[in-house]
Coordinates of C-alpha atoms and ligand atoms in Angstrom, one line a residue:
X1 CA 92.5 122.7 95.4
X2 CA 95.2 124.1 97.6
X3 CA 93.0 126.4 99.4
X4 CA 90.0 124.1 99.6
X5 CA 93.4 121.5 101.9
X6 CA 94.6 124.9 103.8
X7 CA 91.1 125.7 104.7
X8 CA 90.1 122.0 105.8
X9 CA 93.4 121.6 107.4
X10 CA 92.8 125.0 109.7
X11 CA 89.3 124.2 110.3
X12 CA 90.0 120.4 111.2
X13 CA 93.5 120.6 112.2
X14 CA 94.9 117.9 110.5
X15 CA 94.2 116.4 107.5
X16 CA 94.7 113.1 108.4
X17 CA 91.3 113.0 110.0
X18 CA 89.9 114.4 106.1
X19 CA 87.8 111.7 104.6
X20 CA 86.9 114.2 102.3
X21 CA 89.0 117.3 100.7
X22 CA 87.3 116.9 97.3
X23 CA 89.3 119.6 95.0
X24 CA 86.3 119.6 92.1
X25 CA 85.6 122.8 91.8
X26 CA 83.2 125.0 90.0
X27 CA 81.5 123.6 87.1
X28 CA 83.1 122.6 83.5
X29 CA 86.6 123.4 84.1
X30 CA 87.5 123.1 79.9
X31 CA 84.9 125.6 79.6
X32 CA 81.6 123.4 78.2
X33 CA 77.8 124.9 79.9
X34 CA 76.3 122.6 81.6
X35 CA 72.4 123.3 80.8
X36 CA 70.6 124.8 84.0
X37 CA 68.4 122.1 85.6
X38 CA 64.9 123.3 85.7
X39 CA 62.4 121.5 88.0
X40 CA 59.5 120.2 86.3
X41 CA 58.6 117.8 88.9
X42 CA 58.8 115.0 86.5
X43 CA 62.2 113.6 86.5
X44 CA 64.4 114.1 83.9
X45 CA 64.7 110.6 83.4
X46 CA 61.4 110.1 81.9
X47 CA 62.8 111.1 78.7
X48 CA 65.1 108.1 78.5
X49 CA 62.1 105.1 80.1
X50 CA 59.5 106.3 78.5
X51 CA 60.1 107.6 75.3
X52 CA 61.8 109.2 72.8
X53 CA 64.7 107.8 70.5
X54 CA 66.4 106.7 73.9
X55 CA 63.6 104.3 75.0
X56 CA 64.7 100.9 72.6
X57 CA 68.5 101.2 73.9
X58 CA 67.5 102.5 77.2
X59 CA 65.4 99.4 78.3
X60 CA 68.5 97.4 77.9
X61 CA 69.4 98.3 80.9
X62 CA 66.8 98.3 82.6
X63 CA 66.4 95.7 85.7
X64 CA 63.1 94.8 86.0
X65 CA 61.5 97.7 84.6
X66 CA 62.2 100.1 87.0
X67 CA 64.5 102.1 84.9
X68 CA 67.3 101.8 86.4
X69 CA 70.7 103.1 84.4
X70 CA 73.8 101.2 84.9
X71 CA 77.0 102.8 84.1
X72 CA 79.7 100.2 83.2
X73 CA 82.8 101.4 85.0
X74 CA 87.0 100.9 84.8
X75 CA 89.2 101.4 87.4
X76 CA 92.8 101.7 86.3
X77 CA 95.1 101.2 89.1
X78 CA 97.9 103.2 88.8
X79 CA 100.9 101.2 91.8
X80 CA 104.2 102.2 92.5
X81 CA 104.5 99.3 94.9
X82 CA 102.6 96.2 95.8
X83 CA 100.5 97.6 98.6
X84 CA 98.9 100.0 96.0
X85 CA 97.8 97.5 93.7
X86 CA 94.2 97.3 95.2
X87 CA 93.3 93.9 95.8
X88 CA 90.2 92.9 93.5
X89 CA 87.6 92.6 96.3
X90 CA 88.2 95.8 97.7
X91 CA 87.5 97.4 94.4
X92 CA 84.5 95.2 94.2
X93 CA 84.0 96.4 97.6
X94 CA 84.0 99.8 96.6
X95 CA 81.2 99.6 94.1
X96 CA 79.1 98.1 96.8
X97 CA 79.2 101.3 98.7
X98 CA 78.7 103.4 95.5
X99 CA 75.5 101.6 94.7
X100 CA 74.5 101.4 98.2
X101 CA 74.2 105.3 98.2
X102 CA 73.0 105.2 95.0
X103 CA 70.1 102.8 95.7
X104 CA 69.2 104.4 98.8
X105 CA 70.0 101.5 100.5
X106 CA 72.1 102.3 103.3
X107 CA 71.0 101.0 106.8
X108 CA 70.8 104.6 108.6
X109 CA 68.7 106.6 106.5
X110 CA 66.4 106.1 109.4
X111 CA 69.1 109.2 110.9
X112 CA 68.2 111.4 107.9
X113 CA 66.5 114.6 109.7
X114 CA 62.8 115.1 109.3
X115 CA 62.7 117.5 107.7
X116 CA 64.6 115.7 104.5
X117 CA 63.5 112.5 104.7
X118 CA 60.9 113.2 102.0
X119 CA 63.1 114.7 99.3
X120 CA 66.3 111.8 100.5
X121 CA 66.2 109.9 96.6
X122 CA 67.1 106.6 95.2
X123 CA 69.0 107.8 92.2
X124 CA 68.6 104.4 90.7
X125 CA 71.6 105.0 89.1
X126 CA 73.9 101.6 89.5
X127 CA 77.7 101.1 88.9
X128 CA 79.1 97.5 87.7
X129 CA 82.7 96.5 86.5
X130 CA 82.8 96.5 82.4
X131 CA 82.7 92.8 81.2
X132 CA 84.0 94.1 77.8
X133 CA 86.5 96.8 76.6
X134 CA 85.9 99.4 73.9
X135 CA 87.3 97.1 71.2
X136 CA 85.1 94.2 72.6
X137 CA 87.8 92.2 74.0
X138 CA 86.7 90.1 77.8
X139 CA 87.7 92.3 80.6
X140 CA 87.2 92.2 84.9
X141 CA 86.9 96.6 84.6
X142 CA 90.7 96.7 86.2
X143 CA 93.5 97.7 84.1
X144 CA 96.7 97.8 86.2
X145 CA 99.6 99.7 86.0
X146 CA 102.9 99.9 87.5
X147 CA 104.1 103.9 87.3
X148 CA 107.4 105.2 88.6
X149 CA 105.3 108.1 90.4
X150 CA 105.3 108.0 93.5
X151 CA 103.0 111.1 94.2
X152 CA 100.6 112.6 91.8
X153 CA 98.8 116.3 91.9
X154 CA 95.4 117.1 90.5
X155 CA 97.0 117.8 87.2
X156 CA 95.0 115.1 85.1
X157 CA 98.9 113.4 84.0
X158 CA 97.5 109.9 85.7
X159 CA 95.1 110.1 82.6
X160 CA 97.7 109.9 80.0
X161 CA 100.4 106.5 79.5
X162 CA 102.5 109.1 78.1
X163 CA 103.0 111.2 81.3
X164 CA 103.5 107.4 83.6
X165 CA 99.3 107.2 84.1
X166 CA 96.7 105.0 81.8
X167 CA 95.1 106.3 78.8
X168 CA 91.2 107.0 79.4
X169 CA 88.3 104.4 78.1
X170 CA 86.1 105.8 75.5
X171 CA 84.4 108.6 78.4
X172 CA 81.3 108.4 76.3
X173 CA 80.8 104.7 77.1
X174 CA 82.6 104.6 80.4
X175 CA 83.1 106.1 83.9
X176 CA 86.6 106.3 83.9
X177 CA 88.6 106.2 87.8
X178 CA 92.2 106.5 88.3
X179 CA 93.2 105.1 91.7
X180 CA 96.5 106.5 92.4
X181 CA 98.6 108.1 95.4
X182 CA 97.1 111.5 95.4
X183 CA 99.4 113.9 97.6
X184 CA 96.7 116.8 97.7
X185 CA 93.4 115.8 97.7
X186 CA 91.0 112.8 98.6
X187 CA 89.7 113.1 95.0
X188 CA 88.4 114.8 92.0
X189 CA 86.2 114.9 89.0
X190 CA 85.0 116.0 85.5
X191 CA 82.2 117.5 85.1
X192 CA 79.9 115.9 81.9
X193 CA 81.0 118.0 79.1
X194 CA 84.8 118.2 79.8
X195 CA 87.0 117.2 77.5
X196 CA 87.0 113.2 76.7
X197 CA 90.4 112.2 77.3
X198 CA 90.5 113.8 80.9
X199 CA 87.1 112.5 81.7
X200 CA 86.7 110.6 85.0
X201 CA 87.3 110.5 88.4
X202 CA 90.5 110.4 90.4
X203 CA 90.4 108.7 93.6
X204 CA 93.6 108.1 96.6
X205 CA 94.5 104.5 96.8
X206 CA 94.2 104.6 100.5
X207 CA 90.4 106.1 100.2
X208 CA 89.1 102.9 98.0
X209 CA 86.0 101.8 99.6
X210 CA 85.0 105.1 101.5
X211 CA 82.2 107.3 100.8
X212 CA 84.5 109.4 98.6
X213 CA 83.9 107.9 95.5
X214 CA 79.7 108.6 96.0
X215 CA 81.4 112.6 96.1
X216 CA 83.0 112.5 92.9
X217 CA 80.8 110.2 91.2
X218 CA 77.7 112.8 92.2
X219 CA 80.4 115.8 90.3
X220 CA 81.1 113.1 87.5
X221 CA 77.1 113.2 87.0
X222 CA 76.9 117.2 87.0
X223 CA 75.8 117.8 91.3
X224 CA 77.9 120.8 92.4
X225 CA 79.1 121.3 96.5
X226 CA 76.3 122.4 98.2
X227 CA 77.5 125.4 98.9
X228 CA 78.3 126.0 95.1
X229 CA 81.9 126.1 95.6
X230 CA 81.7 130.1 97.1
X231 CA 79.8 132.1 100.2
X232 CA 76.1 130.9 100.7
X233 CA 76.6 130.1 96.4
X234 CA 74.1 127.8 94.3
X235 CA 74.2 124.2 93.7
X236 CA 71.3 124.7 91.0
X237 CA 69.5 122.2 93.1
X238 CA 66.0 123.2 94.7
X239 CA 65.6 120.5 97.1
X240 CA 68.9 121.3 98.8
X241 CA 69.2 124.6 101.5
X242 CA 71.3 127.1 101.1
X243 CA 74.4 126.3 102.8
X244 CA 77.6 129.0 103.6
X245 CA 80.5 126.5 103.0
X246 CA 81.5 123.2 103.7
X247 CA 80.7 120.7 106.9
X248 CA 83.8 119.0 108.3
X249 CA 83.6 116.8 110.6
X250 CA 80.4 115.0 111.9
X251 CA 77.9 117.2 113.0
X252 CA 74.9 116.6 114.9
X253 CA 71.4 118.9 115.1
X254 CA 70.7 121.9 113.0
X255 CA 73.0 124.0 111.9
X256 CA 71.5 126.9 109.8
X257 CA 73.6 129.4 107.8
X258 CA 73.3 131.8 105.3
X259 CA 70.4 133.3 107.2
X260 CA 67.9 130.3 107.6
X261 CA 66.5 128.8 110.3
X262 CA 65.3 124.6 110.7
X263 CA 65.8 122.6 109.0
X264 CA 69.2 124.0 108.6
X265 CA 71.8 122.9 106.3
X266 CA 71.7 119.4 105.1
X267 CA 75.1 118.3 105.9
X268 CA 74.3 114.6 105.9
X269 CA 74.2 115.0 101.9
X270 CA 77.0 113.1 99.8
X271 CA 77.6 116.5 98.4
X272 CA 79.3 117.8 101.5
X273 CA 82.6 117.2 103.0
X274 CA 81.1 115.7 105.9
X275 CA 82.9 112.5 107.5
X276 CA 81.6 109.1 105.8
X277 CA 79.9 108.1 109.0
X278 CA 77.5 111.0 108.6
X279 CA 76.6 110.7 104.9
X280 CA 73.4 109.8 104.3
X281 CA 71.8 111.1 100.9
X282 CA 71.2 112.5 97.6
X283 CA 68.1 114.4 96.9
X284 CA 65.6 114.3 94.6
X285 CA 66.7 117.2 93.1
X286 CA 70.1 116.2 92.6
X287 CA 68.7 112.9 91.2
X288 CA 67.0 115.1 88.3
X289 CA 69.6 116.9 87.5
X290 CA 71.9 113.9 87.3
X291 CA 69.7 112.0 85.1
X292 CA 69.1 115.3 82.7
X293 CA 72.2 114.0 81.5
X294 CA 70.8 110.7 80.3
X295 CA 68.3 112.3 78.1
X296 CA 69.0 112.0 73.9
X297 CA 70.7 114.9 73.6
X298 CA 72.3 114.8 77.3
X299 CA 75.9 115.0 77.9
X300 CA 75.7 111.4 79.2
X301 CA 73.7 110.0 76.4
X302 CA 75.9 107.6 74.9
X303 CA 76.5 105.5 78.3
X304 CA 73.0 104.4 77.5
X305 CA 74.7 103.1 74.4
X306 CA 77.5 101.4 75.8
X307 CA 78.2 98.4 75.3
X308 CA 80.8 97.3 78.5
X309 CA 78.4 95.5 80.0
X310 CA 77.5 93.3 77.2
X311 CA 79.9 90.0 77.1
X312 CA 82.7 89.8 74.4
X313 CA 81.5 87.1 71.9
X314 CA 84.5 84.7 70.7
X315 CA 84.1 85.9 67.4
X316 CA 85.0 89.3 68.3
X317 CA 88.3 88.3 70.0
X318 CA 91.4 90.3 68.1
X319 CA 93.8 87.8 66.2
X320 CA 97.3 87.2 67.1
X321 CA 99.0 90.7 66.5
X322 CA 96.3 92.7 67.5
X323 CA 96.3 92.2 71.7
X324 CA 96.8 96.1 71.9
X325 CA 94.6 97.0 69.5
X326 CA 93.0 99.8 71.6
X327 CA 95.9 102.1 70.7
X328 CA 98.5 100.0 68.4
X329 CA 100.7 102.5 68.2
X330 CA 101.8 103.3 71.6
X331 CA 103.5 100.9 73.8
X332 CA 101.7 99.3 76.6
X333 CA 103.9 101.2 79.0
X334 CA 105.7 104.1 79.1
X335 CA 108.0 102.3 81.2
X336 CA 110.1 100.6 78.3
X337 CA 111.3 102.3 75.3
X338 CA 112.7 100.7 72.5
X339 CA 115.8 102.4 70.4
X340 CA 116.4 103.3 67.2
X341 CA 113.6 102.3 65.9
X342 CA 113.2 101.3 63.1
X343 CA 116.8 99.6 64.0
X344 CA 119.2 97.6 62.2
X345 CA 121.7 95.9 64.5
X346 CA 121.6 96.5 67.6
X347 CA 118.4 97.5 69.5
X348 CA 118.2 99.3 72.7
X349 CA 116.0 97.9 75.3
X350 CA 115.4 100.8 78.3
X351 CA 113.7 100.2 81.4
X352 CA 115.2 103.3 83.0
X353 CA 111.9 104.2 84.7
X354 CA 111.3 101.0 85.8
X355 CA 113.7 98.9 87.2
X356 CA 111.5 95.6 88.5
X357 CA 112.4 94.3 84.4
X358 CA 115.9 94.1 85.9
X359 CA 117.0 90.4 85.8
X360 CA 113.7 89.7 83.8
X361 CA 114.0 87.9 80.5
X362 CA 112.4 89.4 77.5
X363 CA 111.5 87.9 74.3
X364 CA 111.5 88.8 70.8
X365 CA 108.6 87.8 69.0
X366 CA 108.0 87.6 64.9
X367 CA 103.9 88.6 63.7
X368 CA 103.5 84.4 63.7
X369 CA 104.1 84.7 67.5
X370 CA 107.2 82.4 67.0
X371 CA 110.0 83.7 69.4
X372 CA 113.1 84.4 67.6
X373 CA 115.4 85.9 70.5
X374 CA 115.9 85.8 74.3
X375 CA 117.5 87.9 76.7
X376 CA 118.1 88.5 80.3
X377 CA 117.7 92.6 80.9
X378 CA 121.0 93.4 83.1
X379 CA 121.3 96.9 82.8
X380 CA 118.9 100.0 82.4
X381 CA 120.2 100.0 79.0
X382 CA 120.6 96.9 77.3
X383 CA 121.2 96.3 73.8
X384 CA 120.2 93.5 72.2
X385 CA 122.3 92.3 68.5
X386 CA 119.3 91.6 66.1
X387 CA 121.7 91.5 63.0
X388 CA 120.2 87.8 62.3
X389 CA 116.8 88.9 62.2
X390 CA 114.7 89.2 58.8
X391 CA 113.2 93.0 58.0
X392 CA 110.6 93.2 59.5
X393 CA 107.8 94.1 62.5
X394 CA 108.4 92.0 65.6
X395 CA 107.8 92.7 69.1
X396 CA 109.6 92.4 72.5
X397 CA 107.4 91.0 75.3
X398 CA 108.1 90.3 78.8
X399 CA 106.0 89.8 82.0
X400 CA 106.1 90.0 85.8
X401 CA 105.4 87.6 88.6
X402 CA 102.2 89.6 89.5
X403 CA 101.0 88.9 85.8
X404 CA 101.6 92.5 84.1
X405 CA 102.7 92.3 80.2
X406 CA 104.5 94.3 78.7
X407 CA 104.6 94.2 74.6
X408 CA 106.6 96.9 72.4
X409 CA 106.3 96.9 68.5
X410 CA 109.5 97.8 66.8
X411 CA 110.8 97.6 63.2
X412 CA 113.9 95.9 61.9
X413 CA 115.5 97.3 58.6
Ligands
ZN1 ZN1 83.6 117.7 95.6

């Protein structure tokens, strides 16, 4: 990823200007094959509408009939201060121009050369917030997190609470994206078949609601770079010319490489680094191969299945004690740490890496939800007597102005 900046950053000068320095490379990273696409001329996709063991759950998301697949989506919002914490309707925002490019819908395809307008594809592949979590519980598709990182490399640790990031949905049911301050890159991405805890797409906070998102999310659904991530390489896509390397910029006419003439490469495709303004398309052959993996036995299958776009019925709600069922064992943030714990005494309450609890009361809570103690948080460090407490499992729980909770099980002896 640090040659694909240098490069961009020679070629363009600056990388201010870089709407897109996408550091996906290659395919599979974690070492998984991603099956070759072969062109049949009948869409992959055909499996999943019209028959086979996919059809019954498949229809379910089908609008109107038209087979269209909609992907239930999270964002986690990783914010080290207020202006990164996205406002909702940008992120809403954002999905509009995913779905746009998705859909074919954008107003200037009318400027897609010629030559390509007859393979340019709606993917009919649509993105929506999840409605419901993966333990069923009512959800707007945001989780929000306050991190003490300020800068973040392509090193997957936004993924994990336990390294100051989120924890991934269930990647077989979800499209994961981390929205965080990115120092490298625009962005990056999975490929379908990495491993499930690191699957998803990071995105810079700054670059919610560009075209970069439509990049990754093309990666996320198997489409290599055109120019297969090496000289004049393969994308394993038949509809799209052989191109030498990247486009920066926004180009205009035909531009042949690797030995062709017209219609020259296709720079107008999402699957360039082109500038947003310029991106125009996916192809039908990138469409197929996306949707191969849709099929039964495709590595996307079980988004078919999902069910974060179905409402949370009441009667699934989790009862008092179980708000963080997802992963009981872990605290909701990495941010506060209880000590010892079990404890006896005295318990230690640390907000070392994040010092906004500062002045913030926090509560001590029994499993009937009764609060049995209060206290103000004055130090990094604060210890709190609990020698009147029964034995048993409480929690401390506190909240912010901006609404984030924070609840920490802990044991007394
Ligand atoms: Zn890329």
């Amino acid at each position: 990823m640090r040659i694909i900046l240098l490069l961009f950053t020679l070629i363009t000068g600056s990388v201010a200007h870089a709407q897109l320095a996408c550091s996906t490379q290659g395919q599979n990273r974690q070492g998984g094959v991603i099956t070759p696409f072969i062109s049949t001329g009948t869409p992959a996709a055909d499996a999943v509408v019209n028959g086979g063991s996919g059809a019954g759950t498949a229809s379910r998301y089908m609008g109107d009939g038209k087979g269209v697949i909609t992907i239930p989506v999270v964002f986690h919002i990783l914010y080290n201060n207020a202006g990164q914490n996205l406002d909702e309707s940008l992120i809403r925002q954002q999905l509009v121009v995913l779905n746009t490019a998705f859909r074919k819908k954008n107003a200037d395809t009318a400027n897609i050369p010629e030559a390509f307008k007859s393979v340019a594809a709606d993917c009919e592949i649509e993105f929506k917030l999840a409605v419901a979590d993966p333990l069923r519980r009512s959800t707007n598709g945001i989780v929000r997190k306050y991190t003490s990182i300020k800068n973040w490399l392509d090193d997957d640790k936004m993924k994990f609470a336990a390294s100051g990031g989120s924890d991934a949905w269930d990647a077989t049911r979800y499209l994961n994206i981390w929205v965080c301050n990115l120092a490298l890159s625009s962005g990056y991405s999975s490929f379908p078949g990495d491993a499930a805890a690191k699957d998803g797409i990071v995105l810079r906070t700054g670059l919610v609601g560009s075209k970069v998102l439509v990049h990754e999310t093309g990666h996320w659904l198997g489409l290599k770079h055109l120019w297969g991530d090496t000289y004049c390489g393969d994308d394993q896509v038949d509809d799209t010319p052989k191109q030498s390397t990247f486009t920066p910029g926004c180009p205009t006419g035909v531009r042949p490489s690797c030995g062709g003439g017209a219609p020259g490469d296709m720079y107008m495709n999402y699957m360039d680094f082109t500038s947003d303004a310029c991106l125009l398309m996916f192809t039908q052959g990138q469409k197929a191969r996306m949707w191969s993996n849709f099929v039964t036995s495709g590595k996307r299958a079980g988004i078919i299945d999902s069910k974060g776009l179905t409402p949370a019925a009441n009667d699934e709600i989790p009862l008092p004690g179980e708000e963080n069922p997802q992963k009981p064992e872990e605290p909701v943030t990495a941010a506060l740490k209880l000590y010892p714990n079990p404890a006896i005494n005295r318990l230690t309450v640390d907000v070392g890496a994040d010092d906004r609890w500062l002045g913030k009361t926090i509560s001590i809570y029994n499993t009937n939800g009764e609060q049995v103690l209060r206290s103000i948080i004055n130090g990094k460090q604060q210890a709190i007597d609990i020698t009147r407490l029964l034995p048993g499992l409480y929690f401390v729980a506190g909240k912010q102005e901006n609404g984030e909770q924070i609840r920490v099980k802990f044991i007394k002896n």
